[in-house]
Coordinates of C-alpha atoms in Angstrom, one line a residue:
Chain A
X20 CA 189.3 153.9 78.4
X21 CA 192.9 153.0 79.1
X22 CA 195.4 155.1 80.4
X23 CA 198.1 153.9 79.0
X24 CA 198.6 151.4 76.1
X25 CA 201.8 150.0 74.7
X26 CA 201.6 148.0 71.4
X27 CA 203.8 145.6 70.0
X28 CA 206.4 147.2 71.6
X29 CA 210.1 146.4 70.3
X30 CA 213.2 147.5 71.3
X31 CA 216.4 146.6 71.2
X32 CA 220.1 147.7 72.1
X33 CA 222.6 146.9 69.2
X34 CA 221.8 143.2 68.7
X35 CA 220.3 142.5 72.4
X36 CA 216.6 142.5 71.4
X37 CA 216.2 143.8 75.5
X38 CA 211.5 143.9 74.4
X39 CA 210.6 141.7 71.8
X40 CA 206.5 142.2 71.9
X41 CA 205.3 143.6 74.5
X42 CA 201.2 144.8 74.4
X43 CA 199.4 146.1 77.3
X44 CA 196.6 148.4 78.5
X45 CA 196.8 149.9 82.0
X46 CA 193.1 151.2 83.2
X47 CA 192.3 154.4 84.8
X48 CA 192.4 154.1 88.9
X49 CA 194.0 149.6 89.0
X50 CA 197.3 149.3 90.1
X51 CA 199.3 147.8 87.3
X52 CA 201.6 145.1 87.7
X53 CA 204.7 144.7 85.5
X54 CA 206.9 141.2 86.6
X55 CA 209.2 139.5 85.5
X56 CA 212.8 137.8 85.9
X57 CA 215.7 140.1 86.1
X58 CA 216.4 141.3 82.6
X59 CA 213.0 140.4 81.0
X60 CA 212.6 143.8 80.1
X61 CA 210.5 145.7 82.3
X62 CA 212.5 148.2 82.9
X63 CA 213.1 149.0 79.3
X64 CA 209.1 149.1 78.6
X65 CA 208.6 151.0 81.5
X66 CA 211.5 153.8 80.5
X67 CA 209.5 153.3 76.6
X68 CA 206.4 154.6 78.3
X69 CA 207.5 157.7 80.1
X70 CA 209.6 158.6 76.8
X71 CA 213.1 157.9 77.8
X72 CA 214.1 155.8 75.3
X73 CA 212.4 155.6 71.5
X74 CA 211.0 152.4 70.8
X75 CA 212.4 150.4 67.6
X76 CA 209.3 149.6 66.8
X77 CA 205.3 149.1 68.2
X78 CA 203.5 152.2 69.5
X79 CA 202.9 154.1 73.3
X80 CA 200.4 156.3 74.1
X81 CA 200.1 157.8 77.5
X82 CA 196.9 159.5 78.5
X83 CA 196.6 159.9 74.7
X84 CA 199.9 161.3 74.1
X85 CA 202.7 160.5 72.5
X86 CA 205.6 159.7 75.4
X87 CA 208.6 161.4 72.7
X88 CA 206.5 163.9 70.7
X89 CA 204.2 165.5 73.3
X90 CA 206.9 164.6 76.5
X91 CA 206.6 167.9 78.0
X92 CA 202.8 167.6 78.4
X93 CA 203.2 164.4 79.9
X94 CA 206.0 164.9 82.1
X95 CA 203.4 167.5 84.0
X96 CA 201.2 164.3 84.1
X97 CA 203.0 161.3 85.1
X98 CA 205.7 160.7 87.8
X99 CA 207.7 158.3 87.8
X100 CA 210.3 156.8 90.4
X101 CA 213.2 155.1 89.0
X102 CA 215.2 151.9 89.9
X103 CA 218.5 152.8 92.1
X104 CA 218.2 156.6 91.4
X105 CA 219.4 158.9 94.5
X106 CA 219.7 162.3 95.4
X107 CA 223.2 164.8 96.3
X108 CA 224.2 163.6 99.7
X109 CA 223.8 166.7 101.1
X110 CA 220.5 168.0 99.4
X111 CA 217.3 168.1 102.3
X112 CA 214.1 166.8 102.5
X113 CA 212.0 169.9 102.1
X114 CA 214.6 171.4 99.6
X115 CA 214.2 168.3 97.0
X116 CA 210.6 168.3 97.7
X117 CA 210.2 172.2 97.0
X118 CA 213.0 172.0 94.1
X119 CA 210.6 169.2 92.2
X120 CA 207.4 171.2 92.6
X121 CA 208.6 174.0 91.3
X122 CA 208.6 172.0 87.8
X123 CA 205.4 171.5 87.5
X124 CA 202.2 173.8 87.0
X125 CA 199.9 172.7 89.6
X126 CA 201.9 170.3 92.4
X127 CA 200.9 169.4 95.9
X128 CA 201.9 171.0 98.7
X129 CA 205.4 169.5 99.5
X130 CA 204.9 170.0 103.2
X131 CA 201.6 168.0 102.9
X132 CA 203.1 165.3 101.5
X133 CA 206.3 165.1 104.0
X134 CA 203.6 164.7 106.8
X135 CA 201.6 162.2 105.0
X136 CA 204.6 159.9 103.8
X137 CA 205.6 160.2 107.7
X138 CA 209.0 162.5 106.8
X139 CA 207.6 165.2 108.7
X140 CA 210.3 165.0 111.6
X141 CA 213.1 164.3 109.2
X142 CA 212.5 167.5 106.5
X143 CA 215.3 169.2 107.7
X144 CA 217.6 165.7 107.2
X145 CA 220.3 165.9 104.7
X146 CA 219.5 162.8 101.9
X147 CA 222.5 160.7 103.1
X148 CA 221.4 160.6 106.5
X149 CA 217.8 159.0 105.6
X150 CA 217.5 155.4 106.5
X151 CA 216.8 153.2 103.3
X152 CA 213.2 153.6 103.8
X153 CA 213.0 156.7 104.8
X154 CA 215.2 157.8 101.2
X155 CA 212.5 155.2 99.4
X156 CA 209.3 157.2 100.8
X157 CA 210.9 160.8 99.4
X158 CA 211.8 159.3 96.3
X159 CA 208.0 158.0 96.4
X160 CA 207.1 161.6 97.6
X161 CA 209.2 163.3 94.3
X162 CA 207.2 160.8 91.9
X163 CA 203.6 162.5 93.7
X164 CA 204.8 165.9 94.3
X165 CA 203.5 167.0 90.6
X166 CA 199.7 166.2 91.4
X167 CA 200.1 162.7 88.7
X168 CA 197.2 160.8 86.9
X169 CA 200.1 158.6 86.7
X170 CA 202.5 157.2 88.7
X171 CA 205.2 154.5 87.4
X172 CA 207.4 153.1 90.2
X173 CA 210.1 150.4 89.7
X174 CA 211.7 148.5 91.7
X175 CA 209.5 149.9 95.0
X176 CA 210.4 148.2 97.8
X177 CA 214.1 146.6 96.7
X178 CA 216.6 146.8 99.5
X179 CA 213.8 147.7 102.3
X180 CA 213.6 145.5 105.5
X181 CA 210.0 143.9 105.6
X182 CA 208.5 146.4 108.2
X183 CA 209.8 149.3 105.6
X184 CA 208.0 147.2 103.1
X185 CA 205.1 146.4 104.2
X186 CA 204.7 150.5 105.1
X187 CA 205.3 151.4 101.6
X188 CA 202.5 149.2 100.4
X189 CA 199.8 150.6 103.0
X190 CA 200.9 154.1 101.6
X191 CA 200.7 152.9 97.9
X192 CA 196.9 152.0 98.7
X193 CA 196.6 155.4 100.0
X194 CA 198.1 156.6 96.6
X195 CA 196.0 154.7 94.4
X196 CA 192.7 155.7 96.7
X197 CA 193.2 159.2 96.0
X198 CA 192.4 158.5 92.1
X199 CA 195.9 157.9 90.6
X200 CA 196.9 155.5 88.3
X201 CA 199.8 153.0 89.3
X202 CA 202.3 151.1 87.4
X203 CA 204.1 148.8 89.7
X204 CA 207.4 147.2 88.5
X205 CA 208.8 144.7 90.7
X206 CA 210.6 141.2 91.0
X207 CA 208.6 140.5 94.3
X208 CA 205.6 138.1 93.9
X209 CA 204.2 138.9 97.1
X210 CA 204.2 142.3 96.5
X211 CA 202.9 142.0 93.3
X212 CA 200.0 139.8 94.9
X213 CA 199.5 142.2 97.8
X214 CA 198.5 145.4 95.5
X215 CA 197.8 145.0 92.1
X216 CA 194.6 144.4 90.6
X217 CA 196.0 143.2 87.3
X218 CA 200.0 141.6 86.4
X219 CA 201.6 141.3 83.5
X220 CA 204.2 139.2 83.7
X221 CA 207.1 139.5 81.2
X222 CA 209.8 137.0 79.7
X223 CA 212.5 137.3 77.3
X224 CA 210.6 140.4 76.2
X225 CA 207.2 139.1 76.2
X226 CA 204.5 139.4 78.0
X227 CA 203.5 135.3 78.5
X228 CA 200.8 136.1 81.2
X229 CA 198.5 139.1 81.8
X230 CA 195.2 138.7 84.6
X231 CA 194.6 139.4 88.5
X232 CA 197.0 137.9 90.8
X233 CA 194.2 135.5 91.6
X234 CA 193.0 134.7 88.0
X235 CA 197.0 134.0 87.2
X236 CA 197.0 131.2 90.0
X237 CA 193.6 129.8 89.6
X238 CA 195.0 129.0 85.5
X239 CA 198.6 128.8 86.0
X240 CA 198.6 126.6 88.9
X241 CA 194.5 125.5 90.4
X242 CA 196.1 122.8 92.1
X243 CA 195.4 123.1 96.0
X244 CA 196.2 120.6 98.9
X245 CA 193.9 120.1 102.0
X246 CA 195.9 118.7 104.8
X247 CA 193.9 117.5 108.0
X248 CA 193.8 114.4 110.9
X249 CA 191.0 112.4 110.7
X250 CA 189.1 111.4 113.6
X251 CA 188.6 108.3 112.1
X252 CA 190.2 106.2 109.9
X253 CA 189.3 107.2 106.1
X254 CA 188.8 105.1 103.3
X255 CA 191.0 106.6 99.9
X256 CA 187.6 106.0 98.1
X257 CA 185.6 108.4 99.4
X258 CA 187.9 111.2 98.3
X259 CA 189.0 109.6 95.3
X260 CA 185.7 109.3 94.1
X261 CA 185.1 112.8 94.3
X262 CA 185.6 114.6 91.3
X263 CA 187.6 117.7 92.1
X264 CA 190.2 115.4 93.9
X265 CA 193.3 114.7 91.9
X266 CA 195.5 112.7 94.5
X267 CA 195.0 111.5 98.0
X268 CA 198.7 110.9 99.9
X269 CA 199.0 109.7 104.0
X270 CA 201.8 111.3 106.7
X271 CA 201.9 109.2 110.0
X272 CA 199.1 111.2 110.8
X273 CA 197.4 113.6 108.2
X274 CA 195.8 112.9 105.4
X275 CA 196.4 115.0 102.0
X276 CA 194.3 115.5 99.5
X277 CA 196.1 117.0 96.4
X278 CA 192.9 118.8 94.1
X279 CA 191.2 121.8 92.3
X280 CA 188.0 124.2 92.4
X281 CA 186.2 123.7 95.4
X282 CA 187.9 121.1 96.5
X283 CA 188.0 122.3 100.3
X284 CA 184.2 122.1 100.1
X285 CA 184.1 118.6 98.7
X286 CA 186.2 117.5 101.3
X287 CA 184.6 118.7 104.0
X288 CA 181.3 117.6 102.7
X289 CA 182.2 114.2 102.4
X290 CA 183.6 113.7 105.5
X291 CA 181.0 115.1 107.4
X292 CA 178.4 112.7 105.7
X293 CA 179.8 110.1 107.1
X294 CA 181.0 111.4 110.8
X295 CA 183.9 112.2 110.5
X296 CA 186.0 114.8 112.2
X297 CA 188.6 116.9 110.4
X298 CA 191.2 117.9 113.0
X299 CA 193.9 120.4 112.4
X300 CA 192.5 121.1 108.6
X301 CA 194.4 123.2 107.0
X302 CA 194.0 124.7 103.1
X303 CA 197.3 124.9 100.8
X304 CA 196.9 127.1 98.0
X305 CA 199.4 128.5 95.5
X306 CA 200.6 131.5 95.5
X307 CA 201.9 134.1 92.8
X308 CA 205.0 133.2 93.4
X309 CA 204.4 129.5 91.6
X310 CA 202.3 131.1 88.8
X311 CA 205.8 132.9 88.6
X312 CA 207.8 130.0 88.2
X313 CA 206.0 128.0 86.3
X314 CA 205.7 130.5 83.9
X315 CA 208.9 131.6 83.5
X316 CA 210.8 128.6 84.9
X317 CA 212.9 131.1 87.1
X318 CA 212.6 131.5 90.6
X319 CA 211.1 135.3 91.5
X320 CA 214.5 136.8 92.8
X321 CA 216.8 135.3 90.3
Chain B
X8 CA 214.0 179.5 82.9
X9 CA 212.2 179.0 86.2
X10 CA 213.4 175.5 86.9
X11 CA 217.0 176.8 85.8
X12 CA 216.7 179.6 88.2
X13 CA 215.6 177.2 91.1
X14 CA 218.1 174.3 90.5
X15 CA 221.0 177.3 90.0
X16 CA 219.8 178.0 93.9
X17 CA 219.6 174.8 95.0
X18 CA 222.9 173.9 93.9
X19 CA 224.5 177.1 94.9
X20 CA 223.0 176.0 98.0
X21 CA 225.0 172.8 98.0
X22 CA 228.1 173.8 96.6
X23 CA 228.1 176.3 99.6
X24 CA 227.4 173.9 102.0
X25 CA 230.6 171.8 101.1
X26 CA 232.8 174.2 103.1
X27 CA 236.1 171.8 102.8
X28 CA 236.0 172.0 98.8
X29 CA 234.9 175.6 99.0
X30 CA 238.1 176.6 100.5
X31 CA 240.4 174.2 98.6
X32 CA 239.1 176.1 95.5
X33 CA 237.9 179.5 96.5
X34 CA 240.6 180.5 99.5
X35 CA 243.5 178.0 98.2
X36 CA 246.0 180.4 96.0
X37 CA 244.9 183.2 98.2
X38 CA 246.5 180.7 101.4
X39 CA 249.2 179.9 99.1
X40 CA 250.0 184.0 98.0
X41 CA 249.9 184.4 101.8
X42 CA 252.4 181.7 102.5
X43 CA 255.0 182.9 99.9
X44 CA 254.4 186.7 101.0
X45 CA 255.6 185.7 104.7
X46 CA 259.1 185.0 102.8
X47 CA 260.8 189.0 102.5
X48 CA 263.1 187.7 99.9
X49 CA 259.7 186.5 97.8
X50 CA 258.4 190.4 98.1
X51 CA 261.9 191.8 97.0
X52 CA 262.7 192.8 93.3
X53 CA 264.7 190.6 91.7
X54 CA 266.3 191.0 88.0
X55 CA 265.3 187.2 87.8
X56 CA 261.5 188.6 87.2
X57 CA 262.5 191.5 84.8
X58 CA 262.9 193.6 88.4
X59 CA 259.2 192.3 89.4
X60 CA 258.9 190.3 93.1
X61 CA 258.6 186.8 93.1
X62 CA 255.3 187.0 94.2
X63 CA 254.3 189.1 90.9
X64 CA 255.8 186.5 89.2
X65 CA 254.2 183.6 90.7
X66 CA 250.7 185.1 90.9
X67 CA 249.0 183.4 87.5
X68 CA 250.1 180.4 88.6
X69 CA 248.4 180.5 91.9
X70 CA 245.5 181.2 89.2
X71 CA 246.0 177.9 87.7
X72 CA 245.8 176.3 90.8
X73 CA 241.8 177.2 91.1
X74 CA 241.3 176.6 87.3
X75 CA 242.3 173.2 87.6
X76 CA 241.1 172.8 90.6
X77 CA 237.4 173.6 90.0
X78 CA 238.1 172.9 86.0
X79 CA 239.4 169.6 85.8
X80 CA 239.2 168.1 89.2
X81 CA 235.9 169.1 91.2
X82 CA 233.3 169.8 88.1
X83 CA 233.5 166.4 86.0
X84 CA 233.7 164.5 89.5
X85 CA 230.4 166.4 91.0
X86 CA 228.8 166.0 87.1
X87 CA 230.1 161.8 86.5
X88 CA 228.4 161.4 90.4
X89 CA 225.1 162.8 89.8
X90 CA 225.0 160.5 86.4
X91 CA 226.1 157.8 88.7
X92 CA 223.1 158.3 91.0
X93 CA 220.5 158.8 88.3
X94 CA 220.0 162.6 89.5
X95 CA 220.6 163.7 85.8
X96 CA 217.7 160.4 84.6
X97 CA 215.4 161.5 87.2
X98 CA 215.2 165.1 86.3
X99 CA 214.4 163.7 82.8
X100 CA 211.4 162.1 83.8
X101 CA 210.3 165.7 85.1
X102 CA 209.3 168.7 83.0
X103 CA 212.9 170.2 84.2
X104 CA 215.7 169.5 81.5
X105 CA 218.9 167.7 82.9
X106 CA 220.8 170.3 81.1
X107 CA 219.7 172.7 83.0
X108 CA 221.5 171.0 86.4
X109 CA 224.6 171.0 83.5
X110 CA 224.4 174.7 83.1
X111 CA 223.7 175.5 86.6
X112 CA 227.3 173.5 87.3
X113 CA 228.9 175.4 84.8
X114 CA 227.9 178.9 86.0
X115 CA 228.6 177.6 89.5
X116 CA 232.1 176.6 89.0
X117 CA 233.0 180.1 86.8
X118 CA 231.6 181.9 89.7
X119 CA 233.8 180.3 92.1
X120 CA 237.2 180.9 89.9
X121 CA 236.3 184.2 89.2
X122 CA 235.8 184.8 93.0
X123 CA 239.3 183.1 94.1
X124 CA 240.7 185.4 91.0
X125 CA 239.2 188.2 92.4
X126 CA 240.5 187.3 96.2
X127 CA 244.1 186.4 95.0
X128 CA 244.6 190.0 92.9
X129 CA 243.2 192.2 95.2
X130 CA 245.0 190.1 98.6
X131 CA 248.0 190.2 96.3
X132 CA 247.6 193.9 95.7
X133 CA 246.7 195.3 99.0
X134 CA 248.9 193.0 100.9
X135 CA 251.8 192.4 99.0
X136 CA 251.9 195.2 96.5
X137 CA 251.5 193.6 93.4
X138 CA 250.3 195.3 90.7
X139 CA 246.9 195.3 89.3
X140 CA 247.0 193.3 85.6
X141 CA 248.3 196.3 83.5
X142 CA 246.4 195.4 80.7
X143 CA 242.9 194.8 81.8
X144 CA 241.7 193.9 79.0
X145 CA 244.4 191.5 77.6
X146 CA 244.2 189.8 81.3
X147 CA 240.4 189.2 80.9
X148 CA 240.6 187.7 77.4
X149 CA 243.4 185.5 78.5
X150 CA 241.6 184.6 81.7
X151 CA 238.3 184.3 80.1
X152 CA 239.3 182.0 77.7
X153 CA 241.6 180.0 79.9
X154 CA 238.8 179.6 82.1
X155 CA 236.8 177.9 79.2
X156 CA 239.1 175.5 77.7
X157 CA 239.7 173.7 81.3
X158 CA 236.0 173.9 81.7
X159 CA 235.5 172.3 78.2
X160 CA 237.9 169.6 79.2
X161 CA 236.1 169.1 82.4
X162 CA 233.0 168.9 80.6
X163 CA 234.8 166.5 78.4
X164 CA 235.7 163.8 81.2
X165 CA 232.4 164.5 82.9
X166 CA 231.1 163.2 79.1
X167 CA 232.6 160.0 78.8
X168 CA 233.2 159.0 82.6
X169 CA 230.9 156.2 83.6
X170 CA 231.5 157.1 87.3
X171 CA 232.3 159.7 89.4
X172 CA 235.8 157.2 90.3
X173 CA 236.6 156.8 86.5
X174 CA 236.5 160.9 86.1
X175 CA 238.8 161.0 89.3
X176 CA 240.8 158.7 87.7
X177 CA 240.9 160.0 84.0
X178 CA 241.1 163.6 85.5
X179 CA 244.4 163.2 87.4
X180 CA 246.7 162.9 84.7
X181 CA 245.4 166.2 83.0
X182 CA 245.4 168.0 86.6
X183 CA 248.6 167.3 87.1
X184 CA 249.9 168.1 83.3
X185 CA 247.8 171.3 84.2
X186 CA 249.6 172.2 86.9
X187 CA 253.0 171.0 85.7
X188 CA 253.0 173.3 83.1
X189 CA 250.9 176.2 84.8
X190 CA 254.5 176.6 86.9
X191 CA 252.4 175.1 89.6
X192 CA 254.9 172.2 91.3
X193 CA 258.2 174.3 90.4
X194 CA 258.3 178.0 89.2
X195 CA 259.0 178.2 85.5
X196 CA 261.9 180.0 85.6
X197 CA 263.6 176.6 87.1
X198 CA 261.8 174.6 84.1
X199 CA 264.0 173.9 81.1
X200 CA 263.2 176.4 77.9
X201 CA 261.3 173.5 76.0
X202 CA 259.0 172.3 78.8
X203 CA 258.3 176.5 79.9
X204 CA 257.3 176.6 76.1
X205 CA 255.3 174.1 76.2
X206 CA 253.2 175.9 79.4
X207 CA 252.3 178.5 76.9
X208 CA 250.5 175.8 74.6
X209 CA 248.7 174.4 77.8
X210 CA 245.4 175.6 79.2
X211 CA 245.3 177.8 80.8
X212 CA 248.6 179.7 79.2
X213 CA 249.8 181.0 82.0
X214 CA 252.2 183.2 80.2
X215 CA 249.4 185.1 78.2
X216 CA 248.2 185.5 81.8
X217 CA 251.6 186.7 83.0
X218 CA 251.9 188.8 80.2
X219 CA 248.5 190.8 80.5
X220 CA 249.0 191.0 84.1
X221 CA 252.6 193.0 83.7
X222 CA 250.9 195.0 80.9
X223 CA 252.8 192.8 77.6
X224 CA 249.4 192.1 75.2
X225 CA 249.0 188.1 75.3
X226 CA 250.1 187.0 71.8
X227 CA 247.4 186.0 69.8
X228 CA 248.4 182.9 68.8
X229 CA 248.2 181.8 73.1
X230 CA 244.9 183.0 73.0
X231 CA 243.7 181.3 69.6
X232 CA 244.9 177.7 70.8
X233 CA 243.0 178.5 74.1
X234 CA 240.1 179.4 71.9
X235 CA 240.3 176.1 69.5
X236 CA 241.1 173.6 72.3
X237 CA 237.5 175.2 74.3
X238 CA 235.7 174.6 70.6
X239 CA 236.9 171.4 70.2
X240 CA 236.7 169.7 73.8
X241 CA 233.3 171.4 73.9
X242 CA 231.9 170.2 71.0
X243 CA 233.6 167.0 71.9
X244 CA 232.1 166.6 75.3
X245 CA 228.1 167.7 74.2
X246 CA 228.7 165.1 71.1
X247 CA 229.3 162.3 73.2
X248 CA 227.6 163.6 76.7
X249 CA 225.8 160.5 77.9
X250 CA 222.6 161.3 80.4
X251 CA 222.9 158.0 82.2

């Protein structure tokens, strides 16, 4: 039963057609992956599902409900942390936190959730005097504070150094263990590869790919490269022959073998039939990042 | 009504914490009064005024100075920034309406003019011996609805301002046309006829002011123009009040 489903969603701004057809399902408990190059849309589906904007055309339902008809039901339900929105400068830590609880009917405990986004020492900090991170984990911290089935969270991680980054992302897992449903829009590939369990990935308003990170880069791009120094000199044969080989090129020293599937196994295999030592083997496989650009022709930060 | 009541305190909060623009609204005129009161020939009768003081004479447009102050400088800049920083699209992803942060603004900056009003009169009464307005009632109409056309036109940059710089910069004019003609920059006894004519037309209308405060009943006509330009910059600014 899906948690969230957006169908044949349309919308468009004068005559920028900003979604064109955009059809999803988001399951109870996955972290949901929306990419996409800058402009693609996501933002506009994502501000469609929590009922900021009325779709043209297409339908959203969100834990059953309809985002514009039933939004004060929802808003108790989903949180949602938006691209590039801040806070007054001189509003605190525990006073947003306390201010956004009392909206809803049954919130965490905002003091709780200071400690366990790691705020605890900084509660009494005015908001301009957070680091980047630090003002990224309240804003996280404001999207939780209402007890959510559902949070939405765009552009996570944008503007964060990597340690920052990679923080967030253990504290999204911790998010998602606790039972809540994630929507994760981003423009980082790695990010997108790190925590979801499924990615759509939108362009020009459409979603053109929709699987796990690893099912995307298994179809989109299964080619892999096994790099390695024989101990031995290696006739081109032997791995031509095999079947999940595709290409055999030579460095001065390393030989590379350009292939799909198992090809890892197959090289390995035949090599040690015939005594043969792979030094230095090393396994080059694709990553989300070129499922990204070869589907949308764009590299991920453009 | 309960997230009203809690983003009324936090902001009161805020706006209390921001001692610098605190006292440039709340204490100004009052600093001002006390300034001009240090002058003996300011506290002196003088035919000039109808045989009032200077100081008696001066008074409502010390009142201007907080009206377009918290009116048309400080409440569309603090509104234009918290569209700027996606406070106002934030709270409508909550259960709490944005127009609620609006109308906790709004009661905020009413309290703080009615606060410096209440300074300036009484610090003008007990130190300088001006009078109390003569016709309280007249003076609390006039002021009321003074009050509530700047508002409305702050509410009407704050509308179509993109950022908080644009309603700086689309403010200034009217701040300074404000306090031009509230007898702000020169007293209007030194303006030509026309332009101290026009200062009755303007918002605030200082003169129904100065007439309900020496015990004259403000013409209605002041007080109707006061009335129609609140309407229409009101209606105005909700029409085209963009959230984001």
């Amino acid at each position: 039963m899906p948690v969230i489903e957006v169908t044949k969603l349309h919308k468009r701004y004068g005559d920028l057609v900003a979604v064109d057809d955009v059809s999803f399902a988001v399951e109870a408990g996955e972290i949901f992956g929306v990419v996409g190059p800058n402009g693609a849309g996501k933002t506009t589906t994502v501000e469609c599902v929590v009922g900021l904007r009325v779709p043209d055309g297409g339908g959203v339902s969100v834990l059953g409900l309809d985002p514009r008809r039933d939004a004060a039901r929802l808003r108790q339900r989903v949180g949602v942390q938006l691209q590039e929105s801040q806070l007054p400068d001189r509003l605190r830590v525990a006073e947003a936190l306390q201010l956004y609880a009392s909206f809803y009917r049954d919130p965490a405990d905002p003091a709780g959730l200071i400690d366990k986004l790691g705020l605890g020492d900084k509660r009494n900090t005015a908001y301009k005097n957070l680091s980047g991170g630090q003002k990224q984990r309240l804003s996280i911290a404001m999207a939780l504070v209402g007890n959510p089935k559902i949070a939405i969270l765009d552009e996570l991680t944008t503007g964060l150094d990597p340690q920052a980054r990679r923080d967030t992302w253990g504290l999204i897992e911790q998010v998602r263990a606790s039972g809540v449903t994630i929507v994760l829009v981003t423009h980082f590939m790695e990010e997108a590869e790190r925590l979801c369990d499924r990615v759509a990935v939108i362009d020009r308003g459409r979603v053109v790919a929709l699987d796990s990170p690893a099912g995307l880069v298994s179809t989109v791009v299964p080619e892999q490269r096994v790099r390695f120094r024989p101990s031995a000199p290696v006739d081109d044969r032997l791995l031509t022959d095999l079947p999940e080989v595709t290409a055999v090129h030579r460095t001065a020293s390393q030989v590379v073998v350009t292939g799909t599937g198992d090809v890892l196994h197959a090289v390995t295999s035949v090599l040690a039939r015939n005594q043969i030592i792979a030094a230095d083997l090393r396994l080059e496989q694709s990553t989300l990042d070129d499922a990204f650009v070869e589907l949308t022709g764009h590299r991920p930060a453009d | 009504m309960h997230a009203f009541r809690q983003i009324l305190r936090i902001e009161a909060r805020l706006y209390l914490r921001d001692l610098p623009t605190l006292l440039s609204t709340v204490g100004l005129p009052t600093l001002i009064l006390v300034v001009l009161g240090l002058i003996p020939a300011l506290r002196k009768p003088d035919p000039n005024f109808d045989g009032q003081t200077f100081l008696s004479y001066f008074a409502p447009s010390l009142l201007v100075v907080t009206l377009a102050m918290v009116g048309v400088n400080i409440l569309p800049a603090v509104l234009a920034t918290y569209r700027e920083r996606g406070v106002l699209r934030r709270l409508a992803t909550t259960p709490a309406n944005p127009a609620a942060l609006l109308a906790a603004q709004l009661l905020l900056a009413l309290s703080g003019i009615v606060t410096s009003a209440v300074l300036l009169i009484l610090v003008a009464r007990l130190a300088f011996g001006v009078p109390l307005p003569r016709d309280p009632v007249g003076f609390t109409v006039a002021f009321v609805l003074g009050t509530a056309a700047l508002l409305a036109l702050g509410l009407l940059i704050a509308a179509v301002a993109r950022t908080a710089k644009a309603a700086q910069a689309s403010a200034l004019p009217l701040f300074l046309v404000v306090m031009f003609f509230g007898g702000v920059y020169l007293p209007r006894f030194l303006l030509p006829e026309f332009l101290a004519r026009i200062g009755d037309y303007t918002p605030p209308g200082v003169q129904a002011l100065l007439d309900a405060w020496t015990g004259t009943p403000p013409q209605p006509l002041h007080l109707a123009i006061m009335a129609g330009v609140t309407l229409a910059a009101g209606a105005t600014a909700a029409k085209l009040f963009r959230w984001e």
